[in-house]
mmCIF file of C-alpha atoms in Angstrom:
data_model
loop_
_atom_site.group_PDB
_atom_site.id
_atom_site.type_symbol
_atom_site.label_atom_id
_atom_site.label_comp_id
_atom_site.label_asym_id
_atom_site.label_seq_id
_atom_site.Cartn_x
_atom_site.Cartn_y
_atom_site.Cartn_z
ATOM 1 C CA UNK H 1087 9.400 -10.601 26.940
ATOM 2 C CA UNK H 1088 9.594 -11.455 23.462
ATOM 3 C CA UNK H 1089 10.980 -9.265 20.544
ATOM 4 C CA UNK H 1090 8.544 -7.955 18.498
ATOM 5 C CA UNK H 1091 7.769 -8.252 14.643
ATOM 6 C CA UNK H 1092 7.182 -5.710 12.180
ATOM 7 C CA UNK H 1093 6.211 -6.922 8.654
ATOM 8 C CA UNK H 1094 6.421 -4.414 6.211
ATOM 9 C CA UNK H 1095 4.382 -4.483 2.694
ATOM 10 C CA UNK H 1096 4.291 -1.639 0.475
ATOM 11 C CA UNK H 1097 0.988 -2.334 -1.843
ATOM 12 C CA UNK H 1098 -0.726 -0.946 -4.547
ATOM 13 C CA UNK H 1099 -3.737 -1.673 -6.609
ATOM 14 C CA UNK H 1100 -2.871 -5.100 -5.289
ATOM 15 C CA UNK H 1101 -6.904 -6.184 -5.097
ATOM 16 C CA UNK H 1102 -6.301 -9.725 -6.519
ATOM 17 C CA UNK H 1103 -3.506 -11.606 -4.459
ATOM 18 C CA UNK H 1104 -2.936 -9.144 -1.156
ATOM 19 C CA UNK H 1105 -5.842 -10.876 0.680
ATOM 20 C CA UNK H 1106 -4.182 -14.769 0.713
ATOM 21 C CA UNK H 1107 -1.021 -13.144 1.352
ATOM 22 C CA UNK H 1108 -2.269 -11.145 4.367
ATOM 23 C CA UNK H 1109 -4.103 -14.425 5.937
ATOM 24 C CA UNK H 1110 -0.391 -16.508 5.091
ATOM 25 C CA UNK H 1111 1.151 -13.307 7.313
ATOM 26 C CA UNK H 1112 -1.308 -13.139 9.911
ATOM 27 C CA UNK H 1113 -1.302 -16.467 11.036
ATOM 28 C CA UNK H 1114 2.439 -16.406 12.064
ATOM 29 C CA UNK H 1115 2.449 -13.197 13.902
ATOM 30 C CA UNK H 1116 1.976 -13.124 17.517
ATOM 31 C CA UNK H 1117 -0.551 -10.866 19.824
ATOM 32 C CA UNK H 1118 1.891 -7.943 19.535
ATOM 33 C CA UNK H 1119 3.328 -8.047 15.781
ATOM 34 C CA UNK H 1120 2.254 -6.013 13.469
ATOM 35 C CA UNK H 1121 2.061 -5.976 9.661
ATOM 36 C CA UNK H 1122 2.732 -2.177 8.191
ATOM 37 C CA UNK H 1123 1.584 -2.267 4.994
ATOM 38 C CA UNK H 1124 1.893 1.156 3.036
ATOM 39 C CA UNK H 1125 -0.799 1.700 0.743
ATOM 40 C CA UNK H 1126 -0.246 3.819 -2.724
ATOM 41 C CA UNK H 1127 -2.925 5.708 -4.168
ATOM 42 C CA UNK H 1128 -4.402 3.282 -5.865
ATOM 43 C CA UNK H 1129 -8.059 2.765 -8.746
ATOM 44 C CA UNK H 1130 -9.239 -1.148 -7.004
ATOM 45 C CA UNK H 1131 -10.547 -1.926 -3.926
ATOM 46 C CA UNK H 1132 -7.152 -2.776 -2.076
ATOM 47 C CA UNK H 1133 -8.157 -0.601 0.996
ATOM 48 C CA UNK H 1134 -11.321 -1.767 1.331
ATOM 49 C CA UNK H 1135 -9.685 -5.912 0.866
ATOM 50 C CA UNK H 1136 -7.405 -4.915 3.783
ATOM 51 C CA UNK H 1137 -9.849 -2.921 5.880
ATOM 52 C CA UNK H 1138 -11.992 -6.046 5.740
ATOM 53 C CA UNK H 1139 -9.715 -8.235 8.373
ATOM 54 C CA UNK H 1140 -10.458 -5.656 11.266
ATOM 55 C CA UNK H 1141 -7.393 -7.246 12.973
ATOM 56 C CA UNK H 1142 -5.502 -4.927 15.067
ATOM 57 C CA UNK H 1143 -2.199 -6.039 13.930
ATOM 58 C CA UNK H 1144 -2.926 -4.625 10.617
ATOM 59 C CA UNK H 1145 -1.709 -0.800 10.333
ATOM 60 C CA UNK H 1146 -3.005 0.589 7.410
ATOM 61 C CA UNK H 1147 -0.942 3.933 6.227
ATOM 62 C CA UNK H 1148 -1.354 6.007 3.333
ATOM 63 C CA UNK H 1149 1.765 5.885 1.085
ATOM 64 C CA UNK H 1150 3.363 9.082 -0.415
ATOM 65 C CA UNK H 1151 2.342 7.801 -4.163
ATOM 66 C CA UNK H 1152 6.032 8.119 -5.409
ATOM 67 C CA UNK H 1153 7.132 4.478 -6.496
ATOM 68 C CA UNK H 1154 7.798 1.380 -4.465
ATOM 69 C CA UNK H 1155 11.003 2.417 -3.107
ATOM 70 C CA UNK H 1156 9.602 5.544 -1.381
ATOM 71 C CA UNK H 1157 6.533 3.549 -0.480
ATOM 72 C CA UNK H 1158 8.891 0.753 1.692
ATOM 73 C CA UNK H 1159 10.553 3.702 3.077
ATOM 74 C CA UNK H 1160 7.327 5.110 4.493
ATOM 75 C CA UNK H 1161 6.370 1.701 6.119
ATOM 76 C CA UNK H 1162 10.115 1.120 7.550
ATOM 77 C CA UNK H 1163 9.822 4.781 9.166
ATOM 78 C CA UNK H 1164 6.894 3.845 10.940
ATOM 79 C CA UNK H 1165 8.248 -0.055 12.469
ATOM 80 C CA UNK H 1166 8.260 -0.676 15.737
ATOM 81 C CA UNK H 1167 9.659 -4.185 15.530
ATOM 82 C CA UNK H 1168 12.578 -5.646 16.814
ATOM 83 C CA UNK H 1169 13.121 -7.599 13.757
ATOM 84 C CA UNK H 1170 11.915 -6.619 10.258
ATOM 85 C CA UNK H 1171 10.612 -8.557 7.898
ATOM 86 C CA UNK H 1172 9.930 -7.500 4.470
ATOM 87 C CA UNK H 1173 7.013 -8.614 2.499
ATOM 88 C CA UNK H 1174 5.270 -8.367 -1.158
ATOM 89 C CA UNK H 1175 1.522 -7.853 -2.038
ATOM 90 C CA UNK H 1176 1.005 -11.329 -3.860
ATOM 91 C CA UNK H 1177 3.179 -13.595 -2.441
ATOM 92 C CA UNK H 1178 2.115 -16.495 -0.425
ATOM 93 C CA UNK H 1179 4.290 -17.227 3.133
ATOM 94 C CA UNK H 1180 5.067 -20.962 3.741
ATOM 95 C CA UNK H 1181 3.597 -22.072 7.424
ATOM 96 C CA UNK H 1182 7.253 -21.811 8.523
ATOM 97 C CA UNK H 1183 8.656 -18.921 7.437
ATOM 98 C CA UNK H 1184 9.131 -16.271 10.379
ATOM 99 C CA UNK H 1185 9.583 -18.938 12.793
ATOM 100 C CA UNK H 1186 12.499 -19.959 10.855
ATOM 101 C CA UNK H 1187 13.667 -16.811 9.972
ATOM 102 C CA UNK H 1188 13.719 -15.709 13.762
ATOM 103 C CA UNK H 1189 15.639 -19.183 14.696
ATOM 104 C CA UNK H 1190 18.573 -18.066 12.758
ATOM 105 C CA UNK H 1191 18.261 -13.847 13.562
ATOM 106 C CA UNK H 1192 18.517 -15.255 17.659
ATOM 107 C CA UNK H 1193 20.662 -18.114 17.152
ATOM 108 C CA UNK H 1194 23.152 -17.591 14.676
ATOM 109 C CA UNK H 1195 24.284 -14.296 15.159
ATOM 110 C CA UNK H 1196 23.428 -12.538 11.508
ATOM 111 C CA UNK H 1197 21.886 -8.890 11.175
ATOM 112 C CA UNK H 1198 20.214 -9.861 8.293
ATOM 113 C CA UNK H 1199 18.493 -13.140 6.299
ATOM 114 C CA UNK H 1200 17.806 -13.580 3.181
ATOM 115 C CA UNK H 1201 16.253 -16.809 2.075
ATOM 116 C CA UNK H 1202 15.004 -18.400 -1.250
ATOM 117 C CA UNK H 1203 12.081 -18.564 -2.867
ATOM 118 C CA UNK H 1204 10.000 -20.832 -4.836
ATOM 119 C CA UNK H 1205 8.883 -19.218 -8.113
ATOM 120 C CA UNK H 1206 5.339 -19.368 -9.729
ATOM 121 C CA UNK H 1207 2.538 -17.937 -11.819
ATOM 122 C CA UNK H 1208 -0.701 -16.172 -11.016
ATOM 123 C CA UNK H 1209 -1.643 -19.300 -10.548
ATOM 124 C CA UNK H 1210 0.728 -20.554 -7.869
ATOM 125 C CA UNK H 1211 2.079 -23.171 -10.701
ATOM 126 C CA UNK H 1212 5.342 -23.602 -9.882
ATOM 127 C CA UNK H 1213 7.717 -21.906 -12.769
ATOM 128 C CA UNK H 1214 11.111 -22.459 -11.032
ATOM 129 C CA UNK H 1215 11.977 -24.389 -7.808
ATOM 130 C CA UNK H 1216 14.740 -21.830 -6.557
ATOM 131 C CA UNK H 1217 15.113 -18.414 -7.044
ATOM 132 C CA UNK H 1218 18.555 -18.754 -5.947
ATOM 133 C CA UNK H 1219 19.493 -21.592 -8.549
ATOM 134 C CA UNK H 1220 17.732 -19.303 -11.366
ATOM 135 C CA UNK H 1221 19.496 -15.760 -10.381
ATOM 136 C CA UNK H 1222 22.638 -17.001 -9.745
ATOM 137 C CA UNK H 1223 22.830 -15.874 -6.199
ATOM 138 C CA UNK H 1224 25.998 -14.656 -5.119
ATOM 139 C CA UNK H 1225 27.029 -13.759 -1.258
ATOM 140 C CA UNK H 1226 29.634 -10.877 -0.493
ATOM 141 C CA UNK H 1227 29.241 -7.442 -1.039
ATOM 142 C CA UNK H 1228 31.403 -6.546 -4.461
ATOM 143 C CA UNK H 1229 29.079 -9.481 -6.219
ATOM 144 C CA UNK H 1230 25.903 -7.839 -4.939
ATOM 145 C CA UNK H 1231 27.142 -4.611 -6.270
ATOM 146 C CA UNK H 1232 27.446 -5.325 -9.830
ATOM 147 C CA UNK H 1233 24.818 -7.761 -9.675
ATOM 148 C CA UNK H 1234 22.094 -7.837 -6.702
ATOM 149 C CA UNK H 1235 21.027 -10.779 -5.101
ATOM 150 C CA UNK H 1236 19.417 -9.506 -2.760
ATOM 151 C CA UNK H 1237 15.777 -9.443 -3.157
ATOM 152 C CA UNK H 1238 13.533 -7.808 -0.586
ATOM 153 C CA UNK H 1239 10.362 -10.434 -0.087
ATOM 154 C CA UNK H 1240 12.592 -12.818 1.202
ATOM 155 C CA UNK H 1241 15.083 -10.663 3.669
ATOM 156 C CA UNK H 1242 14.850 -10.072 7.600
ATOM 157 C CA UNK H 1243 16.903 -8.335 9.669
ATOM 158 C CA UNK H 1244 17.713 -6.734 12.842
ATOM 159 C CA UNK H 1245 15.934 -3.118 13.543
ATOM 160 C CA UNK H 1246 19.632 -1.709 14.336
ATOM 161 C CA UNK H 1247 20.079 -1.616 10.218
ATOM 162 C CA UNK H 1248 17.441 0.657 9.472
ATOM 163 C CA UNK H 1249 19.632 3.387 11.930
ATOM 164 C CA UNK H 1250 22.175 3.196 9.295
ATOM 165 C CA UNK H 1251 19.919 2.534 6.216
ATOM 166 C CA UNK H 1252 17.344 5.079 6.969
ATOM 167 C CA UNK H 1253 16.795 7.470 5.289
ATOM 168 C CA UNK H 1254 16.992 5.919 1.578
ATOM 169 C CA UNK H 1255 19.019 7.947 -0.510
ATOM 170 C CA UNK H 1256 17.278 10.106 -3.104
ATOM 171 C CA UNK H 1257 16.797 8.422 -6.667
ATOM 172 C CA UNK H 1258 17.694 5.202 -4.885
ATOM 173 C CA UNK H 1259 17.207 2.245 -7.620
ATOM 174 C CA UNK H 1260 16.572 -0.536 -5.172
ATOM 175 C CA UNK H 1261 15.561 -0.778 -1.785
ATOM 176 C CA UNK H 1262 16.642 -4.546 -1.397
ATOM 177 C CA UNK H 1263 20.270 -3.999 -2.500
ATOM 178 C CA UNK H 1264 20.812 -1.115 -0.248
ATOM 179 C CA UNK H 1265 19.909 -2.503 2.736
ATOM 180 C CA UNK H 1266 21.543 -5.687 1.789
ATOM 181 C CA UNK H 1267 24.896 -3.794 0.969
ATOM 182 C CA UNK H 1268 24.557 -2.043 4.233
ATOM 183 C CA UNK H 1269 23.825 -5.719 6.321
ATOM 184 C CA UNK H 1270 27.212 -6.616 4.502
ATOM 185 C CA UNK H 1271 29.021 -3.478 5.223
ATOM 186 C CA UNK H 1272 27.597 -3.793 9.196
ATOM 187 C CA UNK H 1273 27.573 -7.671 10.235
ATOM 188 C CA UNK H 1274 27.011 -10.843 9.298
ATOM 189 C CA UNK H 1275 24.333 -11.723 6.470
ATOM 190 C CA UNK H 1276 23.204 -15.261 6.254
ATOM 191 C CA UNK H 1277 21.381 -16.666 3.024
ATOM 192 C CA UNK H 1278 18.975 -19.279 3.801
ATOM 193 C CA UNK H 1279 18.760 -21.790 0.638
ATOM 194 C CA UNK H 1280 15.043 -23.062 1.921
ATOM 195 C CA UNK H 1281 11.854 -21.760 -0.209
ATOM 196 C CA UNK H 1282 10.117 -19.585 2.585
ATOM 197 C CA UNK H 1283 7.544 -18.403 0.258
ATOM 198 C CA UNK H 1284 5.631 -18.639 -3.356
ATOM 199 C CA UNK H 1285 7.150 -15.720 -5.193
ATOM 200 C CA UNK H 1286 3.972 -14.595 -8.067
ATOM 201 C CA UNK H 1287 5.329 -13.323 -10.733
ATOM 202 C CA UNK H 1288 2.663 -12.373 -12.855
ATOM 203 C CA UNK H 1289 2.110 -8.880 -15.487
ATOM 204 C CA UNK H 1290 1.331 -6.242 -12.786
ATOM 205 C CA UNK H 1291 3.908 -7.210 -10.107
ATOM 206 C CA UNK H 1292 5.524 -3.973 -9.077
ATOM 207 C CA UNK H 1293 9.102 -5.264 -8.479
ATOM 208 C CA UNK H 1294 10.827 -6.865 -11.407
ATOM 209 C CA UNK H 1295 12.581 -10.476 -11.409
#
């Protein structure tokens, strides 16, 4: 039987982009995926934009309101996947993305992915062809501690990680760099340098650049 995906979006009044981004998802996941996304309180009409795809693949919680970190948390906790993949509200997935990202979990023996990104505006005008060439992106574990790389809409992994990872330590800064740190500190992390997805950066995006 095949392994099974959870995709896990933390959103919040996210109204605009989440419903492209949710139809980019859905079409890549198979009968018994599922996309988690964890819902903040939030003053649009978010819940009622992801209520509308009445697709039961979509599990809808209610997020504990207490910043994006503690909102991922809530939708890793309830993952049932065999791989994870993480996932912003207003991004766009490129047709190939998990079936890459899946190739190289199976095949080439790494606990966690992380691929780049193609960055653009609200309008999906492209601003910078590689997120890695415009970071700086550095591999290893000391450079990811004084400066992190890793950035959570663009990482996979293996579900083993979140034994270790889980729960997020209290006042945690950034989700992404923990669990990257730990992927280092566990097994083998690979970084991808293909664009998997349109990265929106825009003046509401909850996660900075």
């Amino acid at each position: 039987m095949d392994k099974k995906v959870s995709v896990v979006m933390a959103a919040c009044n996210g109204e605009r982009y989440i419903g492209p981004q949710i139809v980019s998802i859905l079409q890549q996941l198979g009968e018994r995926d599922e996309l988690i996304i964890s819902l903040d309180p939030s003053t649009d009409q978010t819940e009622s934009v992801i209520s509308g795809f009445a697709d039961s693949r979509i599990k809808l919680l209610h997020g504990p309101g207490q910043g994006i970190v503690n909102n991922i948390e809530h939708g890793l906790t309830a993952a049932s996947g065999d791989y994870i993949f993480l996932a912003d509200q207003d991004d766009i997935w490129h047709s190939k993305k998990m079936e890459r990202i899946l190739e190289v979990l199976k095949q080439d023996a790494a606990l966690l992915v992380v691929h780049d990104c193609r960055i653009v505006d609200e309008a999906l005008n492209e601003l910078a062809p590689s997120y890695f060439m415009w970071h700086g992106t550095k591999t290893g574990f000391w450079n990811n501690l004084l400066r992190n790389s890793f950035i959570g809409c663009c990482m996979a992994f293996h579900r083993c990680l979140l034994n270790t990872a889980l729960p997020f330590p209290k006042q945690l800064p950034m989700h992404d760099q923990w669990l990257g740190l730990i992927a280092c500190k566990m097994g083998k992390v690979k970084y991808l340098k293909e664009p998997l997805i349109d990265y929106r950066r825009h003046s509401n995006n909850q996660s900075s650049l």
